[in-house]
Coordinates of C-alpha atoms and ligand atoms in Angstrom, one line a residue:
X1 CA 43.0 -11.7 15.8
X2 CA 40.3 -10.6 13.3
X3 CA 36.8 -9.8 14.4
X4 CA 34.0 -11.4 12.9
X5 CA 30.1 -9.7 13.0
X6 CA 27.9 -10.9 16.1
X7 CA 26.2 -14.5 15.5
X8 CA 22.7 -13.9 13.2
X9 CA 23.7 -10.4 11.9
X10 CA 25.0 -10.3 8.3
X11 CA 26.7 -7.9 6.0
X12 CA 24.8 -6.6 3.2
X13 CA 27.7 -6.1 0.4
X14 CA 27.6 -4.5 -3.0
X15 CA 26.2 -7.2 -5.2
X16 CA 23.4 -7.5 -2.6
X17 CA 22.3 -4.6 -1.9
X18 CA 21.1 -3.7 -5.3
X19 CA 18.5 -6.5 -4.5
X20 CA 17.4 -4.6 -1.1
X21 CA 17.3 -0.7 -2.9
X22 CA 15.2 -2.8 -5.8
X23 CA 12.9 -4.7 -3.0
X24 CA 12.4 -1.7 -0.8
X25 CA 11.7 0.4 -4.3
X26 CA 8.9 -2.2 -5.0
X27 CA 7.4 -1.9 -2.1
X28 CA 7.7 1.5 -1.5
X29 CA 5.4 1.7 -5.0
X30 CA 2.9 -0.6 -3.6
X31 CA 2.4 1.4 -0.2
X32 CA 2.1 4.3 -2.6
X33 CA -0.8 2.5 -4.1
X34 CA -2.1 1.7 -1.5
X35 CA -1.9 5.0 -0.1
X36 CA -0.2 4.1 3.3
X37 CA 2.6 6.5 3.9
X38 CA 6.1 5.6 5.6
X39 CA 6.5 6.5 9.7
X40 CA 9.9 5.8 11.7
X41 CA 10.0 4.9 15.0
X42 CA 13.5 4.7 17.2
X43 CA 15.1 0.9 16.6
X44 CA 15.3 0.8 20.2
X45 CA 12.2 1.6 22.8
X46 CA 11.7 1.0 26.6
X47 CA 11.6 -2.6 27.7
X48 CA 7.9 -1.9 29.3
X49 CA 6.4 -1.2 26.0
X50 CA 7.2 -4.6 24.2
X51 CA 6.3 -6.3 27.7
X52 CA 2.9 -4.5 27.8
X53 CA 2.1 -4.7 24.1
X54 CA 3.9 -7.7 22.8
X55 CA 3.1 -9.5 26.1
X56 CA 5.1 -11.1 28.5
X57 CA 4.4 -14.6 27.8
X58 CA 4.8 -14.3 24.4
X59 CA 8.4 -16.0 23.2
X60 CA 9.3 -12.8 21.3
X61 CA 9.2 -10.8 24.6
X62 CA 9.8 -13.8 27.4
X63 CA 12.9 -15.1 25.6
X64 CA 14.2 -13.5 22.4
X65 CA 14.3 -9.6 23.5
X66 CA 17.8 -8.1 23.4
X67 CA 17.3 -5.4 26.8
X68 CA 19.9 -4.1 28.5
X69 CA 20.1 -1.0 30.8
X70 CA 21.5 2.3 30.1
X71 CA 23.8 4.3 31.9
X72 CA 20.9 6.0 33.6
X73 CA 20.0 2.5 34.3
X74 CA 16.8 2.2 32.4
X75 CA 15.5 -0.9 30.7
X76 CA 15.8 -0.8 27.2
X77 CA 15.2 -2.8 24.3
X78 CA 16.3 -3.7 20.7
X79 CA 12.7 -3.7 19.4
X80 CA 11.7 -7.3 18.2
X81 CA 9.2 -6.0 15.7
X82 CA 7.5 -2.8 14.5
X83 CA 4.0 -2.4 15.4
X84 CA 4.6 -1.8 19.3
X85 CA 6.6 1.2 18.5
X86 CA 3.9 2.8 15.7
X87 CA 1.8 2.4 18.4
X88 CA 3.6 4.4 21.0
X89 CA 4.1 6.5 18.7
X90 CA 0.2 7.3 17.5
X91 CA -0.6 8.0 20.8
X92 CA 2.3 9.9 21.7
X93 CA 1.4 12.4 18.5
X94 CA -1.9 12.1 19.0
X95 CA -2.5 10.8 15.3
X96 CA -6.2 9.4 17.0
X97 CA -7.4 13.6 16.5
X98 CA -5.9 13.9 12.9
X99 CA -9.0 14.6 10.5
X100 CA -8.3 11.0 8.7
X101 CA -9.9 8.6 10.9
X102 CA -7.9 5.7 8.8
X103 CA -4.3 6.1 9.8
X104 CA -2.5 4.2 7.6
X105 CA 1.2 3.5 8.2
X106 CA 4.1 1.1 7.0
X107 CA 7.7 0.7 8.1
X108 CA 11.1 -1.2 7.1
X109 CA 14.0 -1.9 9.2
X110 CA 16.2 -4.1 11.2
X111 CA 14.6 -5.7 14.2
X112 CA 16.1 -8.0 16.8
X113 CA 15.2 -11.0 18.2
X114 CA 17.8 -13.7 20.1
X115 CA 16.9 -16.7 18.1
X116 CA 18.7 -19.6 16.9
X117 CA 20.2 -18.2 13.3
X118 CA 19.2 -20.3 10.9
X119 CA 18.2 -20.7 7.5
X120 CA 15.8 -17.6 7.1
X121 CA 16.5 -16.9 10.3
X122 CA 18.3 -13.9 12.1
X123 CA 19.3 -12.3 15.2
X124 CA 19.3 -9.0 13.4
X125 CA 16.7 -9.2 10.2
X126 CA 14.6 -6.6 8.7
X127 CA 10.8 -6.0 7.7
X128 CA 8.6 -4.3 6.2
X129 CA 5.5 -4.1 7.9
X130 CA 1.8 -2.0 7.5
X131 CA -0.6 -0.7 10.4
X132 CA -3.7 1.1 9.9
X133 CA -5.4 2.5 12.7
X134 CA -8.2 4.0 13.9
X135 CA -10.8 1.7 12.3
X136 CA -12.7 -1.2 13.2
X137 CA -14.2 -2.7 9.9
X138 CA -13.2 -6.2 8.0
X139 CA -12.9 -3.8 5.0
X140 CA -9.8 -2.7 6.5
X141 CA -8.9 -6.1 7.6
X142 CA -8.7 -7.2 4.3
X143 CA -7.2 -3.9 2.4
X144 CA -4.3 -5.6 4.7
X145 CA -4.7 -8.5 3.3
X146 CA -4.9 -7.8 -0.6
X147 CA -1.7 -5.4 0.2
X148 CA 0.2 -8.5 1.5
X149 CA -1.0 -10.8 -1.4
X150 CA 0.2 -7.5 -3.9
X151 CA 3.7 -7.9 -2.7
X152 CA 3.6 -11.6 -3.0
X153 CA 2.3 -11.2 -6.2
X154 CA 4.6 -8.4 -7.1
X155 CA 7.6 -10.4 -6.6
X156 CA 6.7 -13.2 -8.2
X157 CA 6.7 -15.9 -5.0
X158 CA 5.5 -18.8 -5.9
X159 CA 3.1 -21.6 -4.3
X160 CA 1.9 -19.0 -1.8
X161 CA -1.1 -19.5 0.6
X162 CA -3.2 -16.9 2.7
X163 CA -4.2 -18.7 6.1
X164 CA -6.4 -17.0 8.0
X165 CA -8.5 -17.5 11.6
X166 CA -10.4 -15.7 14.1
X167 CA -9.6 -15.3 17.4
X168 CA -12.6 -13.1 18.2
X169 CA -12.8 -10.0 20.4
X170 CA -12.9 -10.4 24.6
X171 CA -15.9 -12.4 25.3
X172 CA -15.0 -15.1 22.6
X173 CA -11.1 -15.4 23.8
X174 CA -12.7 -15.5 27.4
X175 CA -14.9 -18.8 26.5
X176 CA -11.8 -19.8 24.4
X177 CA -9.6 -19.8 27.2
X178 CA -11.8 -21.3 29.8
X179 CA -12.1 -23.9 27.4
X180 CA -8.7 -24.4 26.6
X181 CA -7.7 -24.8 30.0
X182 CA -10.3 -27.7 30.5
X183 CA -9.0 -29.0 27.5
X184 CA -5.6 -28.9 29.0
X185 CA -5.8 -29.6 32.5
X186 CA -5.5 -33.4 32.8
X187 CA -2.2 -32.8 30.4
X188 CA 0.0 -30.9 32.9
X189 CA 2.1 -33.2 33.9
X190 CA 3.2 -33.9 30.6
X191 CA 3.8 -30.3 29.5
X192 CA 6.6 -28.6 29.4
X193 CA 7.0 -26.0 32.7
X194 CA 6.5 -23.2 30.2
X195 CA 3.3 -24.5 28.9
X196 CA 2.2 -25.1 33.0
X197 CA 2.9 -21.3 33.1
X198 CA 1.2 -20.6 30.2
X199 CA -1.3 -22.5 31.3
X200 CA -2.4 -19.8 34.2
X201 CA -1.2 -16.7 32.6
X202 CA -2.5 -17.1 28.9
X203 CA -3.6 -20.8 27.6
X204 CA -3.5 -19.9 24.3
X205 CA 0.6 -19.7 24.1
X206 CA 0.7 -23.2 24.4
X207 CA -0.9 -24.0 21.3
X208 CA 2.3 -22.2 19.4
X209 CA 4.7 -24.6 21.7
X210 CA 7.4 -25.6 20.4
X211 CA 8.6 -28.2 22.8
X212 CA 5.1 -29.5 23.1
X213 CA 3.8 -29.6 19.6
X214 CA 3.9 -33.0 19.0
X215 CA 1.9 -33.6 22.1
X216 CA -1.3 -35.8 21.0
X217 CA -3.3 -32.9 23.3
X218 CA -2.3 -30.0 20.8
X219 CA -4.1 -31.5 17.8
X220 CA -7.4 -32.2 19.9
X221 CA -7.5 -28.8 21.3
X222 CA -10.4 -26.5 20.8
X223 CA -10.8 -24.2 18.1
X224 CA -11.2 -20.6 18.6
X225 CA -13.4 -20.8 15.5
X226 CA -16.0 -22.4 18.0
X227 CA -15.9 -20.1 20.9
X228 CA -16.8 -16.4 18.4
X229 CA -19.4 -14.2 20.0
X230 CA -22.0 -13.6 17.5
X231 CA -20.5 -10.0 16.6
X232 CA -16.8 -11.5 16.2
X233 CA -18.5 -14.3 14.1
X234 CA -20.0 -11.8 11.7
X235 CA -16.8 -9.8 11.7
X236 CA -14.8 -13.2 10.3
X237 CA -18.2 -14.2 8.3
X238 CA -17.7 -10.4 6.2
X239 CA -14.1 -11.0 6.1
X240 CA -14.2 -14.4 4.5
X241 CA -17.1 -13.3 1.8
X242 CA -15.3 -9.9 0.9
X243 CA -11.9 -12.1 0.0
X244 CA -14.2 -14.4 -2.2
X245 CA -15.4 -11.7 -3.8
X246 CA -11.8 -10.3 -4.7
X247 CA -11.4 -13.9 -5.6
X248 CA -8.4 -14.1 -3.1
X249 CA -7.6 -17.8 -2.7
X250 CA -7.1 -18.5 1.5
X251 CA -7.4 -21.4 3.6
X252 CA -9.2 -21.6 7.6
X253 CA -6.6 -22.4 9.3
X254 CA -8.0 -23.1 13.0
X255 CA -4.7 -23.8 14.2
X256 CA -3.5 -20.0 13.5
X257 CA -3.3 -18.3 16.8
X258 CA 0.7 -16.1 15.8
X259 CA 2.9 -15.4 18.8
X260 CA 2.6 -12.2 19.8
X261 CA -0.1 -11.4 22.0
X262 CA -2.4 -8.4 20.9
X263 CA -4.1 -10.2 18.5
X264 CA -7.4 -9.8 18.4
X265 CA -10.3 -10.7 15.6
X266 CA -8.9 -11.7 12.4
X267 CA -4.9 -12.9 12.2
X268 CA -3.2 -14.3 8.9
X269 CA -0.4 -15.4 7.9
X270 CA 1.0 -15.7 4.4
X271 CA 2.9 -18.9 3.8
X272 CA 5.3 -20.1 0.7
X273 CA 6.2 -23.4 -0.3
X274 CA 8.6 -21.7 -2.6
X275 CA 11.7 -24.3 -3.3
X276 CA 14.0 -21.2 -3.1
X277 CA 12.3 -20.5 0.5
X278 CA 12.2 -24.1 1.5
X279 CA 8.5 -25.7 2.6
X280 CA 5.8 -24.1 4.3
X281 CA 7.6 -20.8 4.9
X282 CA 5.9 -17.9 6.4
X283 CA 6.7 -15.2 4.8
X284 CA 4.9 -12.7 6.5
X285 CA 1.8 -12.7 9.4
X286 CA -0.6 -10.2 10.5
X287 CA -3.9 -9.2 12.3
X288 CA -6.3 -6.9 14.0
X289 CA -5.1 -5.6 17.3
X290 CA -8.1 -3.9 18.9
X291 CA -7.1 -3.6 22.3
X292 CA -3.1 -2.5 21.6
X293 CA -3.6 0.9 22.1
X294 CA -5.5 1.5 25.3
X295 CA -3.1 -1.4 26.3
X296 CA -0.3 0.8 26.3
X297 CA -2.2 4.3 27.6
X298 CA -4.3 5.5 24.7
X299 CA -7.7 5.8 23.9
X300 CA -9.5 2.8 22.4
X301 CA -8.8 2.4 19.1
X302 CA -8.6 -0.5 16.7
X303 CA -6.1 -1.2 14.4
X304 CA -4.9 -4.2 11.8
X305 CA -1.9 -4.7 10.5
X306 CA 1.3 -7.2 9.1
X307 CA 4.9 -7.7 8.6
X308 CA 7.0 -9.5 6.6
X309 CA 10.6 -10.5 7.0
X310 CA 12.6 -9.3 3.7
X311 CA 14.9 -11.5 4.0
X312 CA 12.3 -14.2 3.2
X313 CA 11.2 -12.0 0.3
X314 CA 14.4 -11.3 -1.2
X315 CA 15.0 -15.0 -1.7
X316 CA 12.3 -14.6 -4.1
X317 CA 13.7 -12.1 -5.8
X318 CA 15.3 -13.0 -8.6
X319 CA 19.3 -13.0 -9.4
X320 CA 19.0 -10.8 -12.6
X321 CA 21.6 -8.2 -12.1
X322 CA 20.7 -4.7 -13.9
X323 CA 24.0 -3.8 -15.9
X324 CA 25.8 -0.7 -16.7
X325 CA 24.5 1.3 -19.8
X326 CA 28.2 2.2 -20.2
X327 CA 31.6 1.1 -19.8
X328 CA 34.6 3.4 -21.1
X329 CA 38.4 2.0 -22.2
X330 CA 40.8 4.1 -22.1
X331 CA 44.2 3.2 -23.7
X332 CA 47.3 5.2 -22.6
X333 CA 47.0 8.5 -20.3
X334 CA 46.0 10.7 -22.4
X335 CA 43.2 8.6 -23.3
X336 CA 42.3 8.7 -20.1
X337 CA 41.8 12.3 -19.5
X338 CA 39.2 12.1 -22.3
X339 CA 37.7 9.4 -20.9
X340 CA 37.1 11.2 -17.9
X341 CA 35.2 14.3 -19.8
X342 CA 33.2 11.5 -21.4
X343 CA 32.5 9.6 -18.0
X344 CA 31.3 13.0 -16.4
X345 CA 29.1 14.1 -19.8
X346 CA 27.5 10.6 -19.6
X347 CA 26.8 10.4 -15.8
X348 CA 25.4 14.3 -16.2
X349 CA 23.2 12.9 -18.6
X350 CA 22.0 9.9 -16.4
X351 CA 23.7 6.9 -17.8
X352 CA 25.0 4.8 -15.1
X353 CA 29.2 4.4 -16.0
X354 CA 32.0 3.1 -14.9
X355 CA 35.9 3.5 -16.4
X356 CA 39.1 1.9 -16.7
X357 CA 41.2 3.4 -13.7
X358 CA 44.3 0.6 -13.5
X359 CA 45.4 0.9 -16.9
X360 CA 44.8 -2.4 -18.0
X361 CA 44.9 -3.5 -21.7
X362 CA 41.9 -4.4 -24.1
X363 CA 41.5 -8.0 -22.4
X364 CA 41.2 -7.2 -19.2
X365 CA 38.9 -3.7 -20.0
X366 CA 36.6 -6.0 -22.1
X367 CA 36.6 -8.5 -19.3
X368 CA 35.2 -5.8 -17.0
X369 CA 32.8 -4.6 -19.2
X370 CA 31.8 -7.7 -19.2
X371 CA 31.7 -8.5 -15.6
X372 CA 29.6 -5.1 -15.3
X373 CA 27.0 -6.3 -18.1
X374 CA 27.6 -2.8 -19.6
X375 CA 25.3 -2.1 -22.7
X376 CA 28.2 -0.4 -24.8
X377 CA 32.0 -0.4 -24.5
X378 CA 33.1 2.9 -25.1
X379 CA 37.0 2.0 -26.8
X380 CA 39.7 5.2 -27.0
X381 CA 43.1 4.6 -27.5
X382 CA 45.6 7.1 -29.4
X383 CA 44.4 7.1 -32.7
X384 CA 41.0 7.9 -31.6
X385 CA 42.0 10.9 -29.3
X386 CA 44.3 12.2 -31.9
X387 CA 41.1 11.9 -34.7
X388 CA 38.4 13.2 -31.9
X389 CA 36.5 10.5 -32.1
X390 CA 35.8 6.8 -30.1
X391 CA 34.9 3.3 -30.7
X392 CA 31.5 2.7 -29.9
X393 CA 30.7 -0.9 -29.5
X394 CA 27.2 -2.4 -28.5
X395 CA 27.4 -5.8 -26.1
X396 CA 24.1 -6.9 -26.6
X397 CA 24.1 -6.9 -31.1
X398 CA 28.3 -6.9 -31.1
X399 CA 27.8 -3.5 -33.7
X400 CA 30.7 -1.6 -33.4
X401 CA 31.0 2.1 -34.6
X402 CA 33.4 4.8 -34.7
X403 CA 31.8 8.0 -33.8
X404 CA 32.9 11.5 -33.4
X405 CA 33.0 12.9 -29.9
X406 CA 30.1 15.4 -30.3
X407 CA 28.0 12.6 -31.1
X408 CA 28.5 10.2 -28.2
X409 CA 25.4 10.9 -26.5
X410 CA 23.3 11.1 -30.0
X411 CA 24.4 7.7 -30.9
X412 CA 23.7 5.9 -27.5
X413 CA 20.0 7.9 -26.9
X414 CA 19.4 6.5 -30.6
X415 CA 21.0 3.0 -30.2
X416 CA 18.5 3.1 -27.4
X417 CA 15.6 4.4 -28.5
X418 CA 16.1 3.6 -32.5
X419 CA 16.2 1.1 -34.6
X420 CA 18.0 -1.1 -32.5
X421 CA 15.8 -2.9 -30.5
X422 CA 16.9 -4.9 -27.6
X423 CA 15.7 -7.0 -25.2
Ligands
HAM1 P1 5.8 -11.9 13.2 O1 5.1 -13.0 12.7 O2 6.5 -12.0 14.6 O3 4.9 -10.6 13.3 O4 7.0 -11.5 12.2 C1 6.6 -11.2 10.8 C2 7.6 -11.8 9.9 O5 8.9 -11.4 10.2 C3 7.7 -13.3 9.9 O6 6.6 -13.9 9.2 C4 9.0 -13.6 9.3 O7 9.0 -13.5 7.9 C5 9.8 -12.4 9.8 N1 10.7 -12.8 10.9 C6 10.4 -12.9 12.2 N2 11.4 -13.3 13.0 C7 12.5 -13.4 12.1 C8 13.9 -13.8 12.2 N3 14.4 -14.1 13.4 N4 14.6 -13.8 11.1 C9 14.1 -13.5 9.9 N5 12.8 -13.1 9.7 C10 12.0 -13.1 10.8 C11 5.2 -9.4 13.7 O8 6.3 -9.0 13.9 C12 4.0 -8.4 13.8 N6 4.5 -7.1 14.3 C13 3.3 -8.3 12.5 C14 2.1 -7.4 12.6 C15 2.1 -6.1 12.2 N7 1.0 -7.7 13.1 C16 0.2 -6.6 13.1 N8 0.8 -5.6 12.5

């Protein structure tokens, strides 16, 4: 009997995972740019913290959250997503006292969540996501924002939208939920018994139903838009003008209320209707969490932030496979051992390389080089080793040339850098 990997995990093989080191290079530049600098958290945290910051009624934490105890018998979970560990972790250093009021953080890795797999959709799937702490100003809110659209923009997605909403700080989500429960009361009955729960413990949920979202009640609902205290309103108001003056395209979407529950103020979600990606994808989501980390034990402190799955990116990355710069053919043994010195000059240089190590003929070497998309063929049989010199044969023009051994590297920096010019 063979073993096969656990439902919704998959196995990132070589072929693939040139895409991810290219992806995670990308973005890594763009959180340079941005100045936000990489933190890592433990892939696994206790239960309590997801319940407390994720929420319990949220999905994520209610139904998809891989726990299990440990042999001291403590809860513990595969974290679902990133930003409830950064937090534990800010106030667990102390980042709050660091000089830099504006902490600003991003992360990539696996996170877990027991979902049906499905297309663009894992058990085990990664993200890369961005928080920045420590300030309450839409500024912030929409460096986030313009980071996310960078990296949309960066890779080249296509037919992409920025939705954002408001869900407004305390006072609005109080009037919010006193009128979504009016709203909802003379639908019980015909909910679903999580929505009845949700009902008492946090009205919003239901709105992100997924058993109930046909339900003629959803699209009636109130909109949180309506129910923003004057500050929240003028928090949304400067959010909304600063975007039009970066000339970001977004929509209002007042049906945007994400599924995780520390959401506060402004939340946005990036959605593609990429064909690669299938329609009205959502690539990545976000928001300001201002009560998060006195939530979970620390002093008040505001914070914004968003993740995106890169799975979903990578689809948009496209198949283009960088080649070798060299691939060497030896012919006979003592070929070979030349071909070795040259492999090892080459690589100390910084060429990528690969050789010929099953002794195959010209057909099956070329085929390889081939198969590699390798830049030159570097061709030594007998002759060659017995006249120090090799066959040096471009892929990309088809100009071959024999040159002397102490001028390998000279001809290839020039074919490079000369008067060849290449694609
Ligand atoms: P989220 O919307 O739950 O937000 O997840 C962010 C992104 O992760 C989604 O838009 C999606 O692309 C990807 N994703 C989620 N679940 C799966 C899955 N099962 N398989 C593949 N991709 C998936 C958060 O996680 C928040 N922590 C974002 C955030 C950061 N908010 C503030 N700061």
């Amino acid at each position: 009997m063979g073993y096969s990997a656990p439902r919704g995990t998959v196995d990132i093989l070589p072929g693939q995972s040139e895409k991810w080191i290219k992806l995670e290079q990308l973005l890594r530049t763009i959180a340079a740019n941005y100045n936000v600098k990489e933190m890592r958290t433990p892939i696994f945290e206790h239960a309590e913290l997801f319940n407390r910051a994720v929420g319990d009624t949220s999905d994520v934490v209610s139904k998809e959250m891989y726990t299990f105890q440990d042999k001291k018998g403590r809860y513990i979970s595969l974290r679902p997503e990133g930003t409830a560990g950064i937090a534990r972790a800010y106030v667990e250093n102390k980042m709050y006292g660091l000089p830099e009021k504006l902490q600003k953080v991003y992360y990539m890795g696996p996170m877990f969540r027991y979902e049906r797999p499905q297309n663009g959709r894992q058990r085990q799937f990664h993200q890369f996501g961005v928080e920045m702490l420590g300030v309450e100003s839409p500024y912030v809110d929409v460096e986030c924002m313009l980071m996310a659209v960078t990296v949309v923009e960066a890779l080249g997605l296509q037919n992409v939208t920025l939705h954002i909403n408001s869900l407004g700080d305390d006072e609005s989500r109080d009037a919010y939920r006193e009128a979504l429960k009016n709203h909802f009361r003379g639908h019980l009955d015909e909910l679903c018994g999580d929505c009845k729960a949700r009902f008492e413990k946090n009205p919003l949920r239901i709105l992100d139903c997924k058993v109930d979202a046909k339900h003629p009640a959803m699209k009636t609902a109130p909109k949180t838009i309506d129910y923003l205290s004057e500050s929240a309103k003028e928090h949304f108001n400067k959010v909304c003008s600063l975007l039009d003056d970066l000339e970001i395209d977004y929509v209002i979407d007042t049906n945007l209320v994400r599924g995780l529950d520390y959401y506060s103020h402004t939340v946005f979600e990036i959605i593609s209707d990429d064909p690669k990606l299938g329609a009205g994808a959502t690539v990545g989501g976000g928001g300001r969490y201002n009560g998060l980390i006195e939530e979970i034990g620390g002093p008040a402190t505001p914070g914004v932030g968003f993740a995106f799955g890169m799975e979903r990116l990578l689809l948009a990355l496209d198949d283009e496979e960088d080649g070798l710069d060299c691939y060497i053919m030896p012919l006979g043994e003592e070929a070979k051992d030349l071909a070795m010195q040259i492999i090892a000059m080459l690589r100390a240089n910084g060429f990528t390389c690969e050789m010929d190590h099953v002794s195959r003929g010209l057909k099956g070497q070329f085929k390889s080089a081939d198969r590699f998309n390798a830049h030159f063929s570097i061709i030594l049989g007998e002759e060659e080793v017995k006249n120090e010199v090799v066959n040096i044969k471009c892929n990309h023009d088809k100009e071959q040339e024999v040159v002397p051994l102490e001028n390998i590297l000279a001809h290839i920096e020039n074919h490079l850098n000369g008067g060849h010019e290449h694609e």
